[in-house]
Amino acid sequence: MNTRLTLLKTTLLFISVAVCIRSYAEEEFNQGFMLGSASNEAWSSERNPISPGIYSVDIYVNKEWKGNHQLRVEGNGVFLIPREDISALDIKTDPDAHDKKLTPLNQDWVDLQDIVTDDALKFRQDIFQLDITVPQARIIAHDRNWMPPELWDKGITGLFTNYSAIFSGGKYRDSNNQSNLYLTLNSGFNVADWHLRDNSYYYRNQTTSRWMNRSRYLEKSIPAINSAVKVGDDYTRSSWFDSVKFRGFSLTKDLAMLPDSYRTYMPVISGVAQTNAIVKVLQDNRVVFQQSVPPGPFEFADLMPTGSRSDLSLVIENADGSKTTTIIPYSAAGSLLRSGSTDWEIYAGKFKSDALFRQNDFVQAEYSRGINNYLTMVTGVIAAEKYQSGLIGTGLLVPWLGTLTTSYQYTQANLTEEKQQGEKVRVALNKHFPTRTSVTVAASYSDKNFITLSQADTAAEYISDRIGYRAQEKNSLNLAIDQRLPAGYGSLNASLYAVGYWNTDKVSRQFSVGWSNTYNQISWSLNAGKRIYTNAETYEENRSNAVYRQEEYASLTLSIPWSIFGHDGTVSASSSVEGSQSSASLGWNEKVSDAFRYNLLVNNRSRDGVSSGGYFSYASPWSTFTGNLTQGEKYTQYGATASGTILLSQHGLLTSPQTGNHFVIIDAPGIAGAKVNGNATIYTNSQGKALVPFATPWRKNTFHLNSESASDIQGNIKKIAPWKGSISYVKYMTDTRKTFSLLARHPDGTPLAFGASLFDRKGAELGFVAQGGLIYVKADALPDYILARFDKQQSCVIKNAVLTGDNLCTRL
């Protein structure tokens, strides 16, 4: 009872003091509460609680991070930011409003009160964050995670490698033992915004070993033109032409730099309102966009996909009650660009080939443009000494029909004394129906002289009469249907693929149908099909039915959540028939933790008999390890892998069990074992550092730490927008000191004054005095010297402090 009474008295006293401080506007605070130079000033309750100066702070507008900026604080509590940073706040302003107040002393700085009202600003000194609140109508809309280029982080200098080491081996009853080692290294070295990249691999078995390089180039992003340039050994990347290895340079547009509303196809919504009107856009009878407009023309170019592929409906509801509805085609418009947007790429150099085009010069270019909501045009060209090709294509959005993609490609190969000229036509149609049915049809036709760049490079093979089957494609047809059934019944799919050739009457065909569903967490899949193909290598073999193969297959898989001896996992079962062979399997899968999982499997195949095996995966702080073992009646197979990332920079050597190409170093000094964004496989090491290898370039990435440590993390949420391929660095403000609470009084028994600040011998702040002589100290260890300062003239010292009993504070 006495304890409760004491607590009640203390609480009432604290409230009384707080009310008194609030009641007298000119009552001065104890300057000991302030940090740095602020502690030497007599601060009143009407003044801004931060010392004048220039600070680096995070600025939020309506709770949205707008970047880290320089903030200049004046003595009268005025906040100013650099003029060039105003646009980054995305607040609509009157350009002349702050220009009228310019003086020769502040031309480079703008008073935030010229943009927003004083009560719209709130500075959080504990985490150096400025919150700005404005009406939503004053916000300049952007994609949620897109950041303007001036806020993109180029990163720091560093060296890294993504590695994957795979070992496999086996013992077989009727043959020699086998073992293979495969090591892949995807490495890089960053200096500012220049990135050197190397992709190589090493392979070894019982008879041979080799080290090969896939690509090695120097890359630099150029945000001014939304592109990237590469110089070195690389591969061309194209949706229309073959990919070939070359040595030279490339300049390609990087659509990822642009806001999603630009690079992701959606129609531009435009029309004319006869009166004040409400414009609505509907998809699947749901409103996905709504806006009030005045009389006259309107246009909205920032709609984003909803996940549906149905056509859109534009509804204009005029104030006089009239309504107009227009269908806007959209379904399956994957090959289209937004109206007015472009994409392009240029490659130039020499072929990296060991065949006909060895070291031949070449140039390749492609350009595509969204003409309007309905039409996208594509053109491309390849020019080399012995090979030329030109291409023109269209993506056409046809109302009620879907997206129609067409292309015409012309080739000319100078492989013999006569030029070989060929043509190829491709047509594809994509349509999504309101019945939740998606249909894709694609067809192509090539004349006998059409030849791709890769085929022309190895022309000696394809000119020969001995080999020609796979080179002489004549026509092809691809049909795919996906049908979503009513809720609870799953989905159906069916496909057909057929290819005809010039040098044989036979056609390769493949048919398949499938049904999948989930009920009460039990999932299953049923598939069946037929394959008709040949693996012939010569012209004569193509004429022989002996090598023409037909295979029917069917399979059923089942997955059921299960609990065995307190372990929650999944039981999986499957059965399949392929040709004359059949198999059945039963397995158990368990996720023990976020870092460790395993499965066990028993399999019975008509050809090999019964086999059993297991697999595990473990993500350590350094690497992800896997292992597998299978024991059959006639063989034993085993394998192991290790993969991850190693990065070296000015912040030391860091590792990650995951791989990626865009890195962020998290640094929270003294905070060990903190999970990054709740990911159990990425957490800070003993020094408080962690490596995140999979940031999203050109977009705002948010990071927070989950820590059970008693240490303080000030401003736990950090945001950064990294360059593509960069190594960014994010540092948290942490306080790893311990908190001590002890009682102190003057020699006459009176408690120390409430609010007094505490300092060590060197003048570093330790804490403050609370009610009733209770003092709070933050330090690595309990100090043997504590200075309590009440004002500029009065102070006292506690020597050899103890946690139990009273500590005497002797006046100086």
Short mmCIF file of N, CA and C in Angstrom, two decimals, residues 244-336:
data_model
loop_
_atom_site.label_atom_id
_atom_site.label_comp_id
_atom_site.label_asym_id
_atom_site.label_seq_id
_atom_site.Cartn_x
_atom_site.Cartn_y
_atom_site.Cartn_z
N VAL A 244 24.01 -13.23 -79.75
CA VAL A 244 25.36 -13.66 -80.14
C VAL A 244 26.39 -12.99 -79.24
N LYS A 245 27.52 -13.65 -79.06
CA LYS A 245 28.60 -13.08 -78.27
C LYS A 245 29.44 -12.16 -79.14
N PHE A 246 29.84 -11.01 -78.58
CA PHE A 246 30.62 -10.06 -79.36
C PHE A 246 31.58 -9.31 -78.45
N ARG A 247 32.55 -8.67 -79.07
CA ARG A 247 33.46 -7.76 -78.36
C ARG A 247 33.29 -6.37 -78.96
N GLY A 248 32.90 -5.42 -78.13
CA GLY A 248 32.64 -4.08 -78.63
C GLY A 248 31.93 -3.25 -77.58
N PHE A 249 30.97 -2.45 -78.02
CA PHE A 249 30.23 -1.62 -77.08
C PHE A 249 28.74 -1.71 -77.37
N SER A 250 27.95 -1.41 -76.36
CA SER A 250 26.50 -1.38 -76.52
C SER A 250 25.96 -0.17 -75.76
N LEU A 251 24.90 0.38 -76.29
CA LEU A 251 24.17 1.47 -75.65
C LEU A 251 22.70 1.08 -75.68
N THR A 252 22.13 0.82 -74.51
CA THR A 252 20.76 0.33 -74.44
C THR A 252 19.95 1.17 -73.47
N LYS A 253 18.70 1.36 -73.80
CA LYS A 253 17.82 2.09 -72.90
C LYS A 253 17.45 1.20 -71.72
N ASP A 254 17.48 1.78 -70.52
CA ASP A 254 17.13 1.04 -69.30
C ASP A 254 15.77 1.54 -68.83
N LEU A 255 14.72 0.82 -69.21
CA LEU A 255 13.37 1.25 -68.84
C LEU A 255 13.14 1.24 -67.34
N ALA A 256 13.97 0.48 -66.61
CA ALA A 256 13.80 0.41 -65.15
C ALA A 256 14.07 1.75 -64.48
N MET A 257 14.81 2.65 -65.16
CA MET A 257 15.07 3.97 -64.59
C MET A 257 13.80 4.83 -64.55
N LEU A 258 12.84 4.51 -65.39
CA LEU A 258 11.66 5.34 -65.54
C LEU A 258 10.58 4.93 -64.54
N PRO A 259 9.67 5.84 -64.23
CA PRO A 259 8.53 5.48 -63.38
C PRO A 259 7.74 4.34 -64.00
N ASP A 260 7.11 3.54 -63.15
CA ASP A 260 6.34 2.41 -63.65
C ASP A 260 5.23 2.87 -64.60
N SER A 261 4.70 4.07 -64.37
CA SER A 261 3.62 4.57 -65.21
C SER A 261 4.09 4.84 -66.63
N TYR A 262 5.43 4.89 -66.85
CA TYR A 262 5.96 5.10 -68.20
C TYR A 262 6.35 3.77 -68.84
N ARG A 263 6.99 2.90 -68.08
CA ARG A 263 7.55 1.70 -68.69
C ARG A 263 6.57 0.53 -68.71
N THR A 264 5.48 0.59 -67.93
CA THR A 264 4.50 -0.48 -67.92
C THR A 264 3.31 -0.08 -68.77
N TYR A 265 2.94 -0.94 -69.71
CA TYR A 265 1.89 -0.55 -70.65
C TYR A 265 0.54 -0.40 -69.95
N MET A 266 -0.07 0.75 -70.14
CA MET A 266 -1.49 1.01 -69.85
C MET A 266 -1.92 2.08 -70.83
N PRO A 267 -3.16 2.00 -71.33
CA PRO A 267 -3.62 3.02 -72.27
C PRO A 267 -3.65 4.40 -71.63
N VAL A 268 -3.41 5.43 -72.44
CA VAL A 268 -3.61 6.80 -72.00
C VAL A 268 -5.10 7.09 -72.08
N ILE A 269 -5.69 7.50 -70.97
CA ILE A 269 -7.13 7.75 -70.91
C ILE A 269 -7.38 9.20 -71.28
N SER A 270 -8.13 9.43 -72.35
CA SER A 270 -8.42 10.79 -72.79
C SER A 270 -9.84 10.88 -73.29
N GLY A 271 -10.38 12.09 -73.26
CA GLY A 271 -11.74 12.32 -73.72
C GLY A 271 -12.12 13.77 -73.52
N VAL A 272 -13.40 14.08 -73.67
CA VAL A 272 -13.90 15.44 -73.52
C VAL A 272 -15.14 15.40 -72.63
N ALA A 273 -15.12 16.21 -71.57
CA ALA A 273 -16.28 16.35 -70.68
C ALA A 273 -17.12 17.54 -71.14
N GLN A 274 -18.42 17.33 -71.31
CA GLN A 274 -19.29 18.41 -71.76
C GLN A 274 -19.60 19.39 -70.64
N THR A 275 -19.62 18.91 -69.41
CA THR A 275 -19.86 19.74 -68.23
C THR A 275 -18.88 19.31 -67.16
N ASN A 276 -19.03 19.85 -65.95
CA ASN A 276 -18.31 19.27 -64.83
C ASN A 276 -18.69 17.80 -64.76
N ALA A 277 -17.72 16.93 -64.67
CA ALA A 277 -18.03 15.50 -64.82
C ALA A 277 -17.14 14.67 -63.91
N ILE A 278 -17.56 13.43 -63.73
CA ILE A 278 -16.77 12.42 -63.03
C ILE A 278 -16.33 11.39 -64.07
N VAL A 279 -15.02 11.19 -64.18
CA VAL A 279 -14.47 10.22 -65.11
C VAL A 279 -14.13 8.95 -64.32
N LYS A 280 -14.66 7.82 -64.79
CA LYS A 280 -14.39 6.53 -64.16
C LYS A 280 -13.80 5.57 -65.18
N VAL A 281 -12.85 4.76 -64.73
CA VAL A 281 -12.29 3.68 -65.54
C VAL A 281 -12.59 2.37 -64.82
N LEU A 282 -13.26 1.46 -65.51
CA LEU A 282 -13.65 0.19 -64.92
C LEU A 282 -12.94 -0.96 -65.61
N GLN A 283 -12.64 -1.99 -64.83
CA GLN A 283 -12.08 -3.23 -65.35
C GLN A 283 -12.71 -4.37 -64.59
N ASP A 284 -13.26 -5.34 -65.29
CA ASP A 284 -14.02 -6.43 -64.67
C ASP A 284 -15.13 -5.88 -63.79
N ASN A 285 -15.78 -4.79 -64.28
CA ASN A 285 -16.91 -4.14 -63.58
C ASN A 285 -16.51 -3.54 -62.24
N ARG A 286 -15.24 -3.30 -62.03
CA ARG A 286 -14.75 -2.65 -60.81
C ARG A 286 -14.08 -1.34 -61.18
N VAL A 287 -14.32 -0.31 -60.37
CA VAL A 287 -13.71 1.00 -60.62
C VAL A 287 -12.24 0.95 -60.21
N VAL A 288 -11.35 1.20 -61.17
CA VAL A 288 -9.92 1.19 -60.89
C VAL A 288 -9.34 2.61 -60.91
N PHE A 289 -10.13 3.58 -61.39
CA PHE A 289 -9.68 4.97 -61.41
C PHE A 289 -10.91 5.87 -61.43
N GLN A 290 -10.86 6.99 -60.68
CA GLN A 290 -11.97 7.94 -60.67
C GLN A 290 -11.42 9.33 -60.40
N GLN A 291 -11.91 10.30 -61.16
CA GLN A 291 -11.41 11.67 -61.01
C GLN A 291 -12.48 12.66 -61.47
N SER A 292 -12.64 13.77 -60.73
CA SER A 292 -13.53 14.86 -61.15
C SER A 292 -12.77 15.77 -62.11
N VAL A 293 -13.45 16.20 -63.19
CA VAL A 293 -12.81 17.05 -64.19
C VAL A 293 -13.74 18.20 -64.55
N PRO A 294 -13.19 19.35 -64.94
CA PRO A 294 -14.00 20.47 -65.42
C PRO A 294 -14.38 20.25 -66.89
N PRO A 295 -15.26 21.08 -67.44
CA PRO A 295 -15.61 20.93 -68.85
C PRO A 295 -14.37 21.07 -69.74
N GLY A 296 -14.35 20.29 -70.82
CA GLY A 296 -13.23 20.35 -71.75
C GLY A 296 -12.48 19.04 -71.84
N PRO A 297 -11.39 19.05 -72.60
CA PRO A 297 -10.62 17.81 -72.77
C PRO A 297 -9.86 17.43 -71.51
N PHE A 298 -9.63 16.13 -71.34
CA PHE A 298 -8.85 15.63 -70.19
C PHE A 298 -7.98 14.48 -70.68
N GLU A 299 -6.93 14.21 -69.91
CA GLU A 299 -6.01 13.12 -70.24
C GLU A 299 -5.34 12.62 -68.97
N PHE A 300 -5.30 11.31 -68.81
CA PHE A 300 -4.64 10.69 -67.66
C PHE A 300 -3.68 9.62 -68.20
N ALA A 301 -2.40 9.82 -67.92
CA ALA A 301 -1.37 8.92 -68.46
C ALA A 301 -0.66 8.11 -67.39
N ASP A 302 -1.17 8.14 -66.15
CA ASP A 302 -0.45 7.48 -65.05
C ASP A 302 -1.20 6.31 -64.44
N LEU A 303 -2.15 5.72 -65.17
CA LEU A 303 -2.81 4.53 -64.67
C LEU A 303 -1.82 3.39 -64.59
N MET A 304 -2.02 2.52 -63.61
CA MET A 304 -1.15 1.37 -63.44
C MET A 304 -1.95 0.08 -63.57
N PRO A 305 -1.32 -1.03 -64.05
CA PRO A 305 -2.03 -2.30 -64.18
C PRO A 305 -2.56 -2.78 -62.84
N THR A 306 -3.69 -3.48 -62.89
CA THR A 306 -4.32 -3.99 -61.67
C THR A 306 -4.08 -5.47 -61.47
N GLY A 307 -3.50 -6.13 -62.46
CA GLY A 307 -3.33 -7.57 -62.42
C GLY A 307 -4.29 -8.29 -63.35
N SER A 308 -5.40 -7.64 -63.67
CA SER A 308 -6.35 -8.21 -64.63
C SER A 308 -5.90 -7.88 -66.05
N ARG A 309 -6.34 -8.70 -67.02
CA ARG A 309 -5.99 -8.46 -68.42
C ARG A 309 -7.23 -8.17 -69.26
N SER A 310 -8.35 -7.83 -68.59
CA SER A 310 -9.58 -7.52 -69.31
C SER A 310 -9.53 -6.12 -69.90
N ASP A 311 -10.39 -5.88 -70.92
CA ASP A 311 -10.49 -4.55 -71.50
C ASP A 311 -11.01 -3.56 -70.46
N LEU A 312 -10.71 -2.27 -70.71
CA LEU A 312 -11.15 -1.20 -69.81
C LEU A 312 -12.40 -0.53 -70.36
N SER A 313 -13.20 0.05 -69.47
CA SER A 313 -14.37 0.83 -69.85
C SER A 313 -14.20 2.24 -69.31
N LEU A 314 -14.29 3.24 -70.19
CA LEU A 314 -14.22 4.64 -69.80
C LEU A 314 -15.64 5.19 -69.70
N VAL A 315 -16.02 5.66 -68.52
CA VAL A 315 -17.36 6.20 -68.28
C VAL A 315 -17.22 7.67 -67.89
N ILE A 316 -17.94 8.54 -68.64
CA ILE A 316 -17.96 9.97 -68.33
C ILE A 316 -19.36 10.31 -67.85
N GLU A 317 -19.50 10.68 -66.57
CA GLU A 317 -20.79 11.04 -66.00
C GLU A 317 -20.85 12.56 -65.88
N ASN A 318 -21.61 13.19 -66.78
CA ASN A 318 -21.72 14.64 -66.81
C ASN A 318 -22.69 15.13 -65.75
N ALA A 319 -22.55 16.43 -65.39
CA ALA A 319 -23.39 17.00 -64.35
C ALA A 319 -24.86 17.04 -64.73
N ASP A 320 -25.19 17.07 -66.04
CA ASP A 320 -26.58 17.11 -66.48
C ASP A 320 -27.23 15.75 -66.48
N GLY A 321 -26.51 14.72 -66.00
CA GLY A 321 -27.07 13.39 -65.91
C GLY A 321 -26.74 12.50 -67.09
N SER A 322 -26.20 13.06 -68.15
CA SER A 322 -25.84 12.25 -69.31
C SER A 322 -24.61 11.41 -69.00
N LYS A 323 -24.48 10.31 -69.72
CA LYS A 323 -23.37 9.39 -69.49
C LYS A 323 -22.92 8.81 -70.81
N THR A 324 -21.61 8.73 -71.00
CA THR A 324 -21.05 8.07 -72.18
C THR A 324 -20.09 6.98 -71.74
N THR A 325 -20.10 5.87 -72.46
CA THR A 325 -19.23 4.74 -72.14
C THR A 325 -18.45 4.33 -73.38
N THR A 326 -17.14 4.16 -73.22
CA THR A 326 -16.26 3.78 -74.32
C THR A 326 -15.40 2.59 -73.90
N ILE A 327 -15.29 1.59 -74.77
CA ILE A 327 -14.43 0.44 -74.51
C ILE A 327 -13.00 0.78 -74.92
N ILE A 328 -12.04 0.56 -74.01
CA ILE A 328 -10.62 0.79 -74.30
C ILE A 328 -9.93 -0.56 -74.30
N PRO A 329 -9.50 -1.05 -75.46
CA PRO A 329 -8.85 -2.37 -75.51
C PRO A 329 -7.61 -2.41 -74.62
N TYR A 330 -7.42 -3.55 -73.95
CA TYR A 330 -6.23 -3.68 -73.11
C TYR A 330 -5.73 -5.11 -73.05
N SER A 331 -6.60 -6.10 -73.19
CA SER A 331 -6.27 -7.47 -72.79
C SER A 331 -4.97 -7.98 -73.40
N ALA A 332 -4.15 -8.61 -72.54
CA ALA A 332 -2.91 -9.28 -72.95
C ALA A 332 -2.05 -8.41 -73.84
N ALA A 333 -1.80 -7.17 -73.40
CA ALA A 333 -1.06 -6.21 -74.23
C ALA A 333 0.40 -6.19 -73.89
N GLY A 334 1.00 -7.37 -73.70
CA GLY A 334 2.38 -7.43 -73.23
C GLY A 334 3.40 -6.90 -74.20
N SER A 335 3.11 -6.89 -75.52
CA SER A 335 4.08 -6.44 -76.50
C SER A 335 3.97 -4.96 -76.80
N LEU A 336 3.09 -4.24 -76.11
CA LEU A 336 2.85 -2.84 -76.41
C LEU A 336 3.59 -1.92 -75.45
#
